[in-house]
Amino acid sequence: MPDPANKHSLHLRYRVHAAALLFACFAGSGAFAAPRHALAMHGEPLYGPDFTHFRYANPEAPKGGRLTIAAVGTFDSINPFVIRGNPFQKVRNYVVEGLMARGQDEPFTVYPLIAKTIETDDERRFVAFTLDERARFSDGQPVTAEDVLFSWQLLRDKGRPNHRLYYSKVVKAEKTGPHAVRFDFADDGDRELPLIMAMMPVLPKHATDAEKFGEPSLAPMLGSGPYTIEEIRSGEHVLLRRNAAYWGRDLPANRGHYNFDELRFEFYREAVTWLEAFRRKQFDFLIEDDPSRWALEYDFPAAKSDGLIREEIGSEAPKPIPALVFNTRRAIFVDARVREALIELFDFEWVNAKLFHSAFRRSGSFFDDSKLSARGEPPNEKERELLAPFLSELRPDVLEGKYEPPVSDGSGRDLQRLRRALQLLRQAGWTTKDNRLVHRATGAPFRFEILVTGREDERLVNVYASMLARAGITADVRRVDGSQFEQRRTQFDFDMAPAVWSQSLSPGNEQFFYFGSASADQPGTRNYMGMKSKAADAMIEATLRARTPQELRDAARALDRVLMSGNYFVPLYYLPKTRIARWPHIERPDTTSLYGVLPDTWWRKAGVR
């Protein structure tokens, strides 16, 4: 029985509870919506409306100096928003920023940038943004609602395939006030779209040639971001200069970020010259993904005398999955048994020990080392329910969580693996004749080309080609320059090629771009393998309908099982942590984000030029 002394407080609690129920009813019906400072894909934002900075950034970091960054590769365009050319990607965010900024301490949450508020309903059938009146492009012109609508339409019609995919889901776009826009969506259950629209880059209508936008160009782009393009030399370097009048420098999402006055990006053709330049302190840090170099090539005199810092930084995000991809548009790779046989013939244990000091772990899942991975995990009831209509697409061992990539004896000549591969190839219609694998019906030899760029990839695939030769398979290794490689890969003009997919802790619409059936025939997507899977399409849709972290986890693991079952690639390897070498005049916060390394939060040591 209630205590009479608490009668008033109980009545108050009842009224509060009734109000909460009324709020929930309106929210559940889609009728209630209110502007907010942030929006999370699931649950509530980690940071409230009064937050001052992200915890992984140092708001007191000194400003000034130059950060020189180097990469192995090249570029011939400055526009990263179209597929033509081989673009310099860093224009995005540094020069052209989005409506909102993604926090790096959460799977997927957006915070104020050009847009100071975001509004949606419980069903997420629309999203509305109120722009910050202070937002300016680097030429001083205000960022307007017209610029936002112009950017949406331009990227929908002429942007990269992922932009076209995302922004075509908008059924209505309108200006709703002097600094306000609204986008309405088709009712297809895609709960990620408000956040996708929040990440949309905003281009200046007054300074963008819409007619020529789809063409590669080296003309400097104008944006509202923290840097402007100062100098471009095609294929060699790009110099960005911090905009002293940057309108958003004091926003909470930017405090402790963009601390260098200049960012210089240098490009090297080969890893040998790239590493030699670092030894001579011609750039400030590097991320090393070759364990052999990490073990053997950083003990040079300047490293000791000048105090080179070497560190390994972890993250909770899925590890990138590098692979040698089968192009199933080629007849030779249509049969999944053929692909499985070629996976059997890659001796990871030998490669890891002989080439990489046993530092790598074998890739196997598209979400390795994260809670989204299905590798080694039996499915729960919800996963089984999602996958039930598509059991014919699933390998039994993958479905039950028992699948692992083949393990060899490490000799480089494992007869058990060879016998297993030849058995699969025989089942698929191939036979051995005069030490060559030929098709039983046509007599055609089993021969294909592996397309690569760079000596490291060439070294690896030459080793793999020798492993294939033991089964009578001829793999011709063709090395081309970076521009030609990217052009051929985006046009799906290859038999086999290396590729890397990077995943977040909030997989969603980008999975259609990676693995969706509609993307298989659309050049410029990352569906390099050409997979068309009703199961994968359904699991991606399930990630978009997810309302809770557990529902997302179930859908992502179910998708992972579909991808592992397809034998679409030869899984390679990954490092458990990111390995960084930096000179001591470059400093970083002690706290790292959920996603690991963030050079945007680093700074130059005070007093060091």
Coordinates of C-alpha atoms in Angstrom, one line a residue:
M1 CA 0.0 0.0 0.0
P2 CA 1.4 3.4 -0.8
D3 CA 2.7 5.6 2.0
P4 CA 0.2 8.6 2.4
A5 CA 3.2 10.8 2.9
N6 CA 4.2 10.0 -0.7
K7 CA 0.7 10.6 -2.2
H8 CA 1.7 13.8 -3.9
S9 CA 4.9 12.4 -5.4
L10 CA 3.1 9.3 -6.6
H11 CA 0.5 11.4 -8.3
L12 CA 3.3 13.4 -9.9
R13 CA 5.0 10.2 -11.1
Y14 CA 1.7 9.0 -12.6
R15 CA 1.3 12.2 -14.5
V16 CA 4.9 12.0 -15.7
H17 CA 4.4 8.4 -16.7
A18 CA 1.2 9.3 -18.6
A19 CA 3.0 12.1 -20.4
A20 CA 5.8 9.7 -21.3
L21 CA 3.2 7.2 -22.7
L22 CA 1.6 10.0 -24.8
F23 CA 5.1 11.0 -26.1
A24 CA 5.7 7.3 -27.0
C25 CA 2.4 7.0 -28.8
F26 CA 3.1 10.1 -30.9
A27 CA 6.6 9.0 -31.6
G28 CA 5.6 5.5 -32.6
S29 CA 2.9 6.9 -35.0
G30 CA 5.5 9.0 -36.7
A31 CA 3.6 12.2 -35.8
F32 CA 6.1 13.5 -33.3
A33 CA 9.4 15.0 -34.3
A34 CA 11.5 17.8 -32.8
P35 CA 14.9 19.3 -33.8
R36 CA 17.8 17.7 -32.0
H37 CA 21.6 18.4 -31.8
A38 CA 22.5 14.9 -32.8
L39 CA 21.1 11.6 -34.0
A40 CA 22.3 8.1 -33.3
M41 CA 21.6 5.1 -35.6
H42 CA 20.5 3.2 -32.5
G43 CA 19.8 4.5 -29.0
E44 CA 20.9 7.9 -27.8
P45 CA 23.9 10.0 -28.7
L46 CA 26.9 9.6 -26.4
Y47 CA 27.4 13.4 -26.2
G48 CA 24.6 15.7 -25.0
P49 CA 23.7 19.1 -26.5
D50 CA 26.1 20.9 -24.2
F51 CA 29.2 18.9 -25.1
T52 CA 32.4 20.9 -25.7
H53 CA 34.6 18.4 -27.6
F54 CA 35.0 14.8 -28.3
R55 CA 37.0 12.9 -25.6
Y56 CA 39.6 11.7 -28.2
A57 CA 40.5 15.2 -29.2
N58 CA 42.6 17.7 -27.2
P59 CA 40.9 21.1 -27.2
E60 CA 44.1 22.7 -26.0
A61 CA 46.3 21.3 -28.8
P62 CA 48.6 24.0 -30.2
K63 CA 47.9 25.3 -33.8
G64 CA 50.5 25.7 -36.4
G65 CA 53.2 24.1 -38.5
R66 CA 52.9 21.7 -41.4
L67 CA 52.1 18.0 -41.4
T68 CA 53.6 16.1 -44.4
I69 CA 51.8 12.9 -45.3
A70 CA 53.0 10.4 -47.9
A71 CA 51.4 7.6 -49.8
V72 CA 52.4 5.1 -52.4
G73 CA 50.3 5.8 -55.5
T74 CA 49.2 8.6 -57.7
F75 CA 46.3 10.8 -58.7
D76 CA 45.1 12.6 -61.8
S77 CA 42.0 14.4 -60.5
I78 CA 41.0 16.5 -57.5
N79 CA 37.3 15.6 -57.6
P80 CA 36.6 12.6 -55.3
F81 CA 32.8 12.7 -55.9
V82 CA 32.8 11.1 -59.4
I83 CA 34.3 7.8 -60.7
R84 CA 36.2 9.3 -63.6
G85 CA 39.9 9.5 -63.1
N86 CA 42.0 8.5 -60.1
P87 CA 41.1 11.2 -57.6
F88 CA 42.8 12.7 -54.6
Q89 CA 40.4 11.6 -51.9
K90 CA 41.3 14.1 -49.1
V91 CA 39.3 16.9 -50.6
R92 CA 36.4 15.3 -48.7
N93 CA 36.1 16.6 -45.1
Y94 CA 39.3 18.8 -45.3
V95 CA 37.9 21.0 -48.1
V96 CA 34.3 20.0 -48.7
E97 CA 32.5 19.2 -45.5
G98 CA 29.2 17.5 -44.8
L99 CA 26.0 18.8 -43.2
M100 CA 27.0 17.0 -39.9
A101 CA 30.1 15.3 -38.5
R102 CA 30.4 11.7 -37.5
G103 CA 31.5 11.0 -34.0
Q104 CA 34.3 8.4 -33.7
D105 CA 33.3 7.1 -30.3
E106 CA 30.1 5.5 -31.4
P107 CA 29.1 3.1 -34.1
F108 CA 27.2 5.8 -36.1
T109 CA 26.1 9.2 -34.6
V110 CA 26.1 12.6 -36.2
Y111 CA 26.7 16.0 -34.6
P112 CA 26.4 19.6 -35.7
L113 CA 28.5 21.0 -38.4
I114 CA 26.9 23.0 -41.3
A115 CA 23.5 21.8 -39.9
K116 CA 23.0 22.8 -36.3
T117 CA 20.0 20.6 -35.7
I118 CA 18.5 17.5 -37.2
E119 CA 14.9 16.3 -37.1
T120 CA 13.2 13.1 -38.0
D121 CA 10.2 10.9 -36.9
D122 CA 10.2 7.6 -35.2
E123 CA 9.8 5.8 -38.5
R124 CA 12.5 7.9 -40.1
R125 CA 10.5 8.7 -43.2
F126 CA 12.0 12.1 -43.4
V127 CA 14.9 14.2 -42.2
A128 CA 15.0 18.0 -41.8
F129 CA 18.1 20.2 -41.1
T130 CA 18.4 23.7 -39.8
L131 CA 21.6 25.3 -41.1
D132 CA 24.0 27.3 -39.0
E133 CA 23.7 30.9 -40.1
R134 CA 27.4 31.4 -39.6
A135 CA 28.4 28.7 -42.2
R136 CA 30.5 30.1 -45.0
F137 CA 32.4 28.8 -48.0
S138 CA 36.0 29.7 -48.1
D139 CA 35.2 32.6 -50.5
G140 CA 33.0 34.2 -47.9
Q141 CA 29.7 33.3 -49.4
P142 CA 27.1 31.9 -47.0
V143 CA 26.1 28.2 -47.2
T144 CA 22.4 28.2 -48.1
A145 CA 19.5 25.8 -48.3
E146 CA 19.9 26.2 -52.1
D147 CA 23.4 24.9 -51.9
V148 CA 22.2 21.8 -50.0
L149 CA 19.5 21.0 -52.5
F150 CA 21.9 21.7 -55.4
S151 CA 24.5 19.3 -53.9
W152 CA 21.8 16.6 -53.3
Q153 CA 20.6 16.8 -56.9
L154 CA 24.1 17.0 -58.5
L155 CA 25.4 14.0 -56.5
R156 CA 22.3 12.0 -57.2
D157 CA 22.6 12.6 -60.9
K158 CA 26.3 12.7 -61.5
G159 CA 28.1 11.5 -58.4
R160 CA 29.7 8.2 -57.5
P161 CA 27.5 5.1 -57.6
N162 CA 27.1 5.1 -53.8
H163 CA 25.9 8.8 -53.9
R164 CA 23.4 7.9 -56.6
L165 CA 22.2 4.9 -54.6
Y166 CA 21.7 6.9 -51.4
Y167 CA 20.3 10.1 -52.7
S168 CA 17.9 8.5 -55.2
K169 CA 16.0 7.2 -52.2
V170 CA 14.7 10.8 -51.6
V171 CA 11.2 11.2 -53.1
K172 CA 10.9 14.9 -52.2
A173 CA 13.4 17.6 -51.3
E174 CA 12.4 21.2 -50.4
K175 CA 13.5 24.4 -48.7
T176 CA 11.4 24.9 -45.7
G177 CA 12.8 28.2 -44.4
P178 CA 15.7 30.7 -44.9
H179 CA 18.1 28.2 -43.4
A180 CA 16.2 24.9 -43.5
V181 CA 15.7 21.9 -45.8
R182 CA 13.7 18.7 -45.6
F183 CA 14.1 15.4 -47.4
D184 CA 11.3 12.8 -47.6
F185 CA 11.9 9.2 -48.2
A186 CA 10.1 6.2 -49.7
D187 CA 8.6 4.0 -47.1
D188 CA 11.0 1.1 -47.5
G189 CA 12.1 0.7 -43.9
D190 CA 15.6 2.3 -44.3
R191 CA 16.2 3.8 -40.9
E192 CA 19.8 4.8 -41.8
L193 CA 18.8 7.4 -44.5
P194 CA 18.6 10.4 -42.1
L195 CA 22.2 9.8 -41.0
I196 CA 23.3 9.2 -44.6
M197 CA 21.8 12.6 -45.6
A198 CA 23.5 14.2 -42.6
M199 CA 26.8 13.1 -44.0
M200 CA 26.1 14.5 -47.5
P201 CA 28.9 16.8 -48.7
V202 CA 27.8 20.4 -49.5
L203 CA 29.1 22.0 -52.7
P204 CA 28.8 25.7 -53.5
K205 CA 26.2 26.2 -56.2
H206 CA 27.8 29.5 -57.3
A207 CA 31.2 28.0 -57.8
T208 CA 30.4 24.5 -59.2
D209 CA 30.1 23.8 -62.9
A210 CA 27.2 21.3 -63.0
E211 CA 27.7 20.5 -66.7
K212 CA 31.3 19.4 -66.3
F213 CA 31.0 17.9 -62.8
G214 CA 31.3 14.3 -64.0
E215 CA 34.6 14.9 -65.6
P216 CA 38.0 14.4 -63.8
S217 CA 39.6 17.8 -63.1
L218 CA 42.6 19.3 -61.4
A219 CA 40.9 22.7 -60.9
P220 CA 40.9 23.4 -57.1
M221 CA 37.5 22.8 -55.5
L222 CA 35.8 25.3 -53.2
G223 CA 34.3 24.2 -50.0
S224 CA 33.3 25.3 -46.5
G225 CA 35.8 23.0 -44.7
P226 CA 38.8 23.9 -42.6
Y227 CA 41.3 23.9 -45.5
T228 CA 41.6 25.3 -48.9
I229 CA 43.6 23.9 -51.8
E230 CA 46.8 25.9 -52.2
E231 CA 48.8 23.9 -54.7
I232 CA 48.3 20.9 -57.0
R233 CA 50.9 19.0 -59.0
S234 CA 49.3 16.0 -60.7
G235 CA 50.6 12.7 -59.5
E236 CA 53.2 14.4 -57.2
H237 CA 51.7 16.4 -54.4
V238 CA 48.8 18.5 -53.0
L239 CA 49.2 21.3 -50.5
L240 CA 46.2 22.3 -48.3
R241 CA 46.3 25.5 -46.2
R242 CA 44.2 26.0 -43.1
N243 CA 41.5 28.7 -43.7
A244 CA 42.2 31.3 -41.0
A245 CA 38.6 32.5 -41.4
Y246 CA 37.1 29.0 -41.2
W247 CA 33.7 29.5 -39.8
G248 CA 33.4 26.2 -37.9
R249 CA 36.7 26.2 -36.0
D250 CA 35.1 26.6 -32.6
L251 CA 32.3 24.0 -33.1
P252 CA 32.4 21.2 -30.5
A253 CA 32.9 18.6 -33.2
N254 CA 36.0 20.5 -34.5
R255 CA 37.7 21.5 -31.2
G256 CA 41.1 19.8 -31.1
H257 CA 40.9 18.9 -34.8
Y258 CA 42.7 20.4 -37.8
N259 CA 45.6 21.7 -35.8
F260 CA 48.2 22.1 -38.7
D261 CA 48.4 25.3 -40.7
E262 CA 49.4 23.2 -43.8
L263 CA 48.8 19.6 -44.9
R264 CA 51.1 18.5 -47.7
F265 CA 50.4 15.1 -49.3
E266 CA 53.3 13.6 -51.2
F267 CA 52.9 10.6 -53.6
Y268 CA 55.6 8.0 -54.4
R269 CA 55.6 5.4 -57.1
E270 CA 57.2 2.7 -55.0
A271 CA 57.4 1.6 -51.4
V272 CA 61.2 1.6 -51.5
T273 CA 61.4 5.3 -52.3
W274 CA 58.6 6.1 -49.9
L275 CA 60.4 4.4 -47.0
E276 CA 63.7 6.0 -47.9
A277 CA 62.0 9.4 -47.9
F278 CA 60.7 8.8 -44.4
R279 CA 64.2 7.8 -43.2
R280 CA 65.3 11.2 -44.4
K281 CA 62.5 12.9 -42.5
Q282 CA 60.9 14.2 -45.7
F283 CA 57.5 13.4 -44.2
D284 CA 56.2 13.1 -40.6
F285 CA 54.6 9.7 -40.0
L286 CA 53.6 6.6 -41.8
I287 CA 51.3 3.6 -41.2
E288 CA 53.2 0.5 -41.9
D289 CA 51.3 -2.6 -43.0
D290 CA 54.3 -4.8 -44.0
P291 CA 55.5 -6.8 -41.0
S292 CA 58.9 -7.5 -42.7
R293 CA 59.6 -3.8 -43.0
W294 CA 58.4 -3.2 -39.5
A295 CA 60.7 -5.9 -38.1
L296 CA 63.8 -5.1 -40.2
E297 CA 63.9 -1.7 -41.7
Y298 CA 63.3 0.8 -38.9
D299 CA 66.6 0.4 -37.1
F300 CA 68.3 3.2 -39.1
P301 CA 70.6 5.8 -37.5
A302 CA 68.2 8.7 -37.5
A303 CA 65.6 6.5 -35.8
K304 CA 67.9 6.2 -32.8
S305 CA 69.4 9.7 -32.8
D306 CA 66.1 11.6 -33.4
G307 CA 63.9 9.4 -31.2
L308 CA 61.5 7.8 -33.8
I309 CA 58.3 6.7 -32.1
R310 CA 56.9 3.4 -33.1
E311 CA 53.5 2.3 -31.6
E312 CA 50.7 0.0 -32.2
I313 CA 47.1 1.3 -31.8
G314 CA 44.1 -0.9 -31.5
S315 CA 40.4 -0.2 -32.3
E316 CA 37.1 -1.9 -31.8
A317 CA 36.1 -1.6 -35.4
P318 CA 36.1 -4.6 -37.8
K319 CA 39.4 -5.1 -39.3
P320 CA 39.8 -4.4 -43.0
I321 CA 39.6 -7.5 -45.2
P322 CA 42.1 -7.6 -47.9
A323 CA 41.6 -10.3 -50.5
L324 CA 42.3 -11.6 -54.0
V325 CA 38.9 -11.2 -55.6
F326 CA 37.4 -13.6 -58.2
N327 CA 35.5 -11.7 -60.9
T328 CA 32.5 -14.1 -61.3
R329 CA 31.5 -12.2 -64.5
R330 CA 34.3 -14.4 -66.1
A331 CA 33.2 -17.8 -67.1
I332 CA 36.2 -19.5 -65.5
F333 CA 35.0 -18.4 -62.0
V334 CA 31.3 -18.9 -62.2
D335 CA 31.4 -22.3 -60.4
A336 CA 31.8 -21.9 -56.6
R337 CA 33.7 -25.2 -56.5
V338 CA 36.4 -23.7 -58.7
R339 CA 36.7 -20.7 -56.4
E340 CA 36.8 -22.9 -53.3
A341 CA 39.6 -24.9 -54.9
L342 CA 41.7 -21.8 -55.5
I343 CA 41.2 -20.8 -51.9
E344 CA 42.5 -24.2 -50.8
L345 CA 45.7 -23.6 -52.9
F346 CA 46.7 -20.4 -51.1
D347 CA 49.1 -21.4 -48.3
F348 CA 48.6 -18.7 -45.8
E349 CA 50.8 -20.4 -43.1
W350 CA 53.8 -20.5 -45.5
V351 CA 53.3 -16.9 -46.7
N352 CA 52.9 -15.6 -43.2
A353 CA 56.0 -17.3 -41.8
K354 CA 58.3 -16.8 -44.8
L355 CA 57.3 -13.3 -45.9
F356 CA 55.8 -11.6 -42.8
H357 CA 57.4 -12.9 -39.6
S358 CA 54.2 -14.6 -38.7
A359 CA 52.7 -11.2 -37.7
F360 CA 49.4 -11.5 -39.6
R361 CA 46.2 -13.2 -38.7
R362 CA 44.1 -14.9 -41.4
S363 CA 41.1 -13.0 -42.7
G364 CA 37.9 -14.9 -42.9
S365 CA 35.0 -12.7 -41.9
F366 CA 33.9 -9.4 -43.3
F367 CA 33.7 -8.1 -39.7
D368 CA 36.8 -9.8 -38.2
D369 CA 37.7 -9.0 -34.6
S370 CA 34.4 -7.3 -33.9
K371 CA 31.1 -8.2 -32.3
L372 CA 29.5 -8.2 -35.7
S373 CA 31.6 -11.2 -36.9
A374 CA 29.9 -14.6 -37.4
R375 CA 33.2 -16.4 -37.6
G376 CA 33.3 -19.2 -35.1
E377 CA 29.9 -18.3 -33.7
P378 CA 26.8 -20.4 -33.9
P379 CA 23.7 -18.5 -35.1
N380 CA 21.1 -17.4 -32.6
E381 CA 17.4 -17.9 -33.2
K382 CA 17.0 -14.5 -34.9
E383 CA 19.8 -15.2 -37.4
R384 CA 18.3 -18.5 -38.3
E385 CA 14.9 -16.8 -38.8
L386 CA 16.5 -14.3 -41.2
L387 CA 18.4 -16.9 -43.1
A388 CA 15.7 -19.6 -43.2
P389 CA 14.4 -18.6 -46.8
F390 CA 17.9 -18.7 -48.2
L391 CA 19.5 -21.9 -46.8
S392 CA 20.4 -23.1 -50.4
E393 CA 22.9 -20.2 -50.5
L394 CA 24.7 -21.1 -47.3
R395 CA 27.5 -23.5 -46.5
P396 CA 26.4 -25.8 -43.6
D397 CA 29.8 -25.2 -41.8
V398 CA 29.3 -21.4 -42.1
L399 CA 25.7 -21.5 -41.0
E400 CA 26.8 -23.5 -37.8
G401 CA 29.7 -21.2 -37.1
K402 CA 32.3 -23.9 -37.8
Y403 CA 33.9 -22.5 -40.9
E404 CA 37.5 -21.4 -41.0
P405 CA 39.7 -20.7 -44.0
P406 CA 41.9 -23.7 -44.9
V407 CA 44.9 -24.3 -42.7
S408 CA 48.0 -25.9 -44.3
D409 CA 51.0 -27.6 -42.8
G410 CA 53.1 -24.5 -43.7
S411 CA 55.4 -26.3 -46.0
G412 CA 54.3 -24.6 -49.1
R413 CA 53.6 -28.0 -50.6
D414 CA 50.7 -29.4 -48.5
L415 CA 49.5 -32.5 -50.4
Q416 CA 46.3 -32.7 -48.4
R417 CA 45.3 -29.2 -49.6
L418 CA 46.3 -30.0 -53.1
R419 CA 44.2 -33.2 -53.2
R420 CA 41.2 -31.4 -51.8
A421 CA 41.6 -28.6 -54.5
L422 CA 41.9 -31.1 -57.3
Q423 CA 38.9 -33.1 -56.1
L424 CA 36.8 -29.9 -56.2
L425 CA 38.1 -29.0 -59.7
R426 CA 37.3 -32.5 -61.0
Q427 CA 33.7 -32.1 -59.7
A428 CA 33.5 -28.8 -61.6
G429 CA 34.6 -30.4 -64.9
W430 CA 38.3 -30.0 -64.9
T431 CA 41.0 -32.7 -65.3
T432 CA 44.8 -32.9 -65.5
K433 CA 46.5 -33.6 -68.8
D434 CA 50.3 -33.4 -69.3
N435 CA 50.6 -31.6 -66.0
R436 CA 48.1 -29.0 -67.0
L437 CA 44.6 -28.5 -65.8
V438 CA 42.2 -28.5 -68.7
H439 CA 38.4 -28.4 -69.1
R440 CA 37.1 -31.9 -69.7
A441 CA 34.6 -30.9 -72.3
T442 CA 36.5 -28.3 -74.3
G443 CA 40.1 -29.0 -73.6
A444 CA 40.7 -25.4 -72.8
P445 CA 43.6 -24.8 -70.2
F446 CA 42.8 -23.3 -66.8
R447 CA 44.5 -19.9 -67.3
F448 CA 43.7 -16.5 -66.0
E449 CA 45.3 -13.1 -65.3
I450 CA 45.9 -11.5 -61.9
L451 CA 46.0 -7.7 -62.1
V452 CA 48.2 -5.8 -59.6
T453 CA 49.8 -2.5 -59.0
G454 CA 52.9 -2.1 -56.8
R455 CA 55.8 -4.5 -56.1
E456 CA 54.4 -5.7 -52.8
D457 CA 51.2 -7.1 -54.5
E458 CA 53.3 -8.4 -57.3
R459 CA 55.5 -10.3 -55.0
L460 CA 52.6 -11.9 -53.2
V461 CA 50.7 -13.0 -56.3
N462 CA 53.8 -14.4 -57.9
V463 CA 54.1 -16.7 -54.8
Y464 CA 50.4 -17.5 -55.2
A465 CA 50.9 -18.2 -58.9
S466 CA 53.6 -20.8 -58.1
M467 CA 51.2 -22.5 -55.6
L468 CA 48.5 -22.6 -58.4
A469 CA 51.0 -24.1 -60.8
R470 CA 51.2 -27.2 -58.6
A471 CA 47.6 -27.9 -59.6
G472 CA 48.4 -27.3 -63.3
I473 CA 46.8 -23.8 -63.3
T474 CA 48.5 -20.9 -65.1
A475 CA 48.1 -17.5 -63.4
D476 CA 49.6 -14.7 -65.5
V477 CA 50.6 -11.8 -63.2
R478 CA 50.2 -8.4 -64.9
R479 CA 51.4 -5.3 -63.2
V480 CA 50.1 -1.9 -64.3
D481 CA 50.3 1.7 -63.0
G482 CA 47.9 2.9 -60.3
S483 CA 45.6 4.8 -62.6
Q484 CA 45.2 2.0 -65.1
F485 CA 44.7 -0.5 -62.2
E486 CA 41.9 1.6 -60.7
Q487 CA 40.3 2.2 -64.0
R488 CA 40.2 -1.5 -64.9
R489 CA 39.0 -2.5 -61.5
T490 CA 36.2 0.0 -61.4
Q491 CA 35.1 -1.1 -64.8
F492 CA 35.4 -4.8 -63.7
D493 CA 38.0 -5.4 -66.5
F494 CA 40.0 -8.1 -64.7
D495 CA 40.0 -11.8 -63.9
M496 CA 41.4 -11.6 -60.4
A497 CA 42.6 -8.5 -58.5
P498 CA 43.5 -7.4 -54.9
A499 CA 40.8 -5.4 -53.1
V500 CA 40.2 -4.2 -49.5
W501 CA 36.8 -3.6 -47.8
S502 CA 36.7 -1.6 -44.7
Q503 CA 33.7 -1.9 -42.4
S504 CA 32.3 0.2 -39.6
L505 CA 30.4 -0.8 -36.5
S506 CA 27.2 0.3 -38.1
P507 CA 26.9 -1.5 -41.5
G508 CA 24.1 -0.3 -43.7
N509 CA 23.5 1.3 -47.1
E510 CA 27.1 1.0 -48.1
Q511 CA 26.7 -2.8 -48.1
F512 CA 24.5 -2.5 -51.2
F513 CA 27.4 -0.7 -52.8
Y514 CA 29.7 -3.5 -51.8
F515 CA 27.6 -6.6 -52.2
G516 CA 24.1 -5.7 -53.5
S517 CA 22.8 -7.4 -56.6
A518 CA 22.0 -4.0 -58.3
S519 CA 25.6 -2.9 -57.9
A520 CA 27.0 -6.0 -59.7
D521 CA 26.6 -4.5 -63.1
Q522 CA 27.2 -0.9 -62.2
P523 CA 30.8 0.3 -62.8
G524 CA 32.4 2.1 -60.0
T525 CA 30.9 0.1 -57.2
R526 CA 32.9 -2.2 -54.9
N527 CA 31.0 -5.3 -55.9
Y528 CA 34.2 -6.4 -57.6
M529 CA 33.2 -10.0 -57.5
G530 CA 29.9 -9.4 -59.3
M531 CA 27.8 -11.2 -56.7
K532 CA 24.0 -11.3 -57.1
S533 CA 22.5 -12.8 -54.0
K534 CA 18.9 -12.6 -52.8
A535 CA 20.1 -13.6 -49.4
A536 CA 22.7 -10.8 -49.2
D537 CA 20.1 -8.2 -50.4
A538 CA 17.7 -9.4 -47.7
M539 CA 20.3 -9.3 -44.9
I540 CA 21.4 -5.8 -45.9
E541 CA 17.8 -4.7 -45.8
A542 CA 17.6 -6.2 -42.3
T543 CA 20.5 -4.0 -41.2
L544 CA 18.6 -1.0 -42.3
R545 CA 15.4 -2.0 -40.5
A546 CA 17.3 -2.7 -37.2
R547 CA 16.1 -0.6 -34.3
T548 CA 18.4 -1.9 -31.6
P549 CA 22.1 -2.8 -31.5
Q550 CA 21.1 -6.5 -31.0
E551 CA 19.0 -6.4 -34.1
L552 CA 21.8 -4.9 -36.1
R553 CA 24.2 -7.5 -34.7
D554 CA 21.9 -10.3 -35.8
A555 CA 21.5 -8.9 -39.3
A556 CA 25.2 -8.2 -39.8
R557 CA 26.2 -11.7 -38.6
A558 CA 23.6 -13.2 -41.0
L559 CA 25.1 -11.1 -43.8
D560 CA 28.6 -12.2 -42.9
R561 CA 27.5 -15.9 -43.2
V562 CA 26.1 -15.3 -46.7
L563 CA 29.4 -13.6 -47.8
M564 CA 31.6 -16.3 -46.3
S565 CA 29.5 -19.0 -48.0
G566 CA 30.0 -17.5 -51.5
N567 CA 33.7 -18.2 -51.9
Y568 CA 34.0 -14.9 -53.7
F569 CA 37.7 -14.2 -52.8
V570 CA 40.9 -15.7 -51.5
P571 CA 41.0 -14.3 -47.9
L572 CA 44.4 -12.8 -47.1
Y573 CA 45.4 -11.4 -43.7
Y574 CA 45.3 -8.5 -41.3
L575 CA 47.2 -6.9 -38.5
P576 CA 45.5 -6.9 -35.0
K577 CA 46.6 -3.3 -34.5
T578 CA 47.6 -0.3 -36.6
R579 CA 51.4 0.2 -36.7
I580 CA 52.6 3.8 -36.8
A581 CA 56.0 5.3 -37.0
R582 CA 56.2 9.1 -36.3
W583 CA 58.9 11.6 -35.6
P584 CA 58.6 13.1 -32.1
H585 CA 57.7 16.6 -33.2
I586 CA 54.3 15.1 -34.1
E587 CA 52.1 14.5 -31.0
R588 CA 48.7 13.0 -30.4
P589 CA 46.1 12.7 -27.7
D590 CA 46.5 10.0 -25.1
T591 CA 43.0 8.8 -25.7
T592 CA 42.1 7.0 -28.8
S593 CA 38.7 6.7 -30.4
L594 CA 36.5 3.6 -30.9
Y595 CA 37.8 3.6 -34.5
G596 CA 41.5 3.9 -33.6
V597 CA 44.0 6.2 -35.4
L598 CA 42.8 9.8 -36.1
P599 CA 45.6 12.0 -37.5
D600 CA 43.1 14.9 -37.7
T601 CA 43.5 15.2 -33.9
W602 CA 47.3 15.4 -33.9
W603 CA 49.5 18.5 -33.7
R604 CA 53.0 19.7 -34.1
K605 CA 55.0 20.0 -30.9
A606 CA 55.1 23.6 -29.7
G607 CA 58.3 25.4 -30.7
V608 CA 59.2 22.9 -33.5
R609 CA 58.8 24.1 -37.0

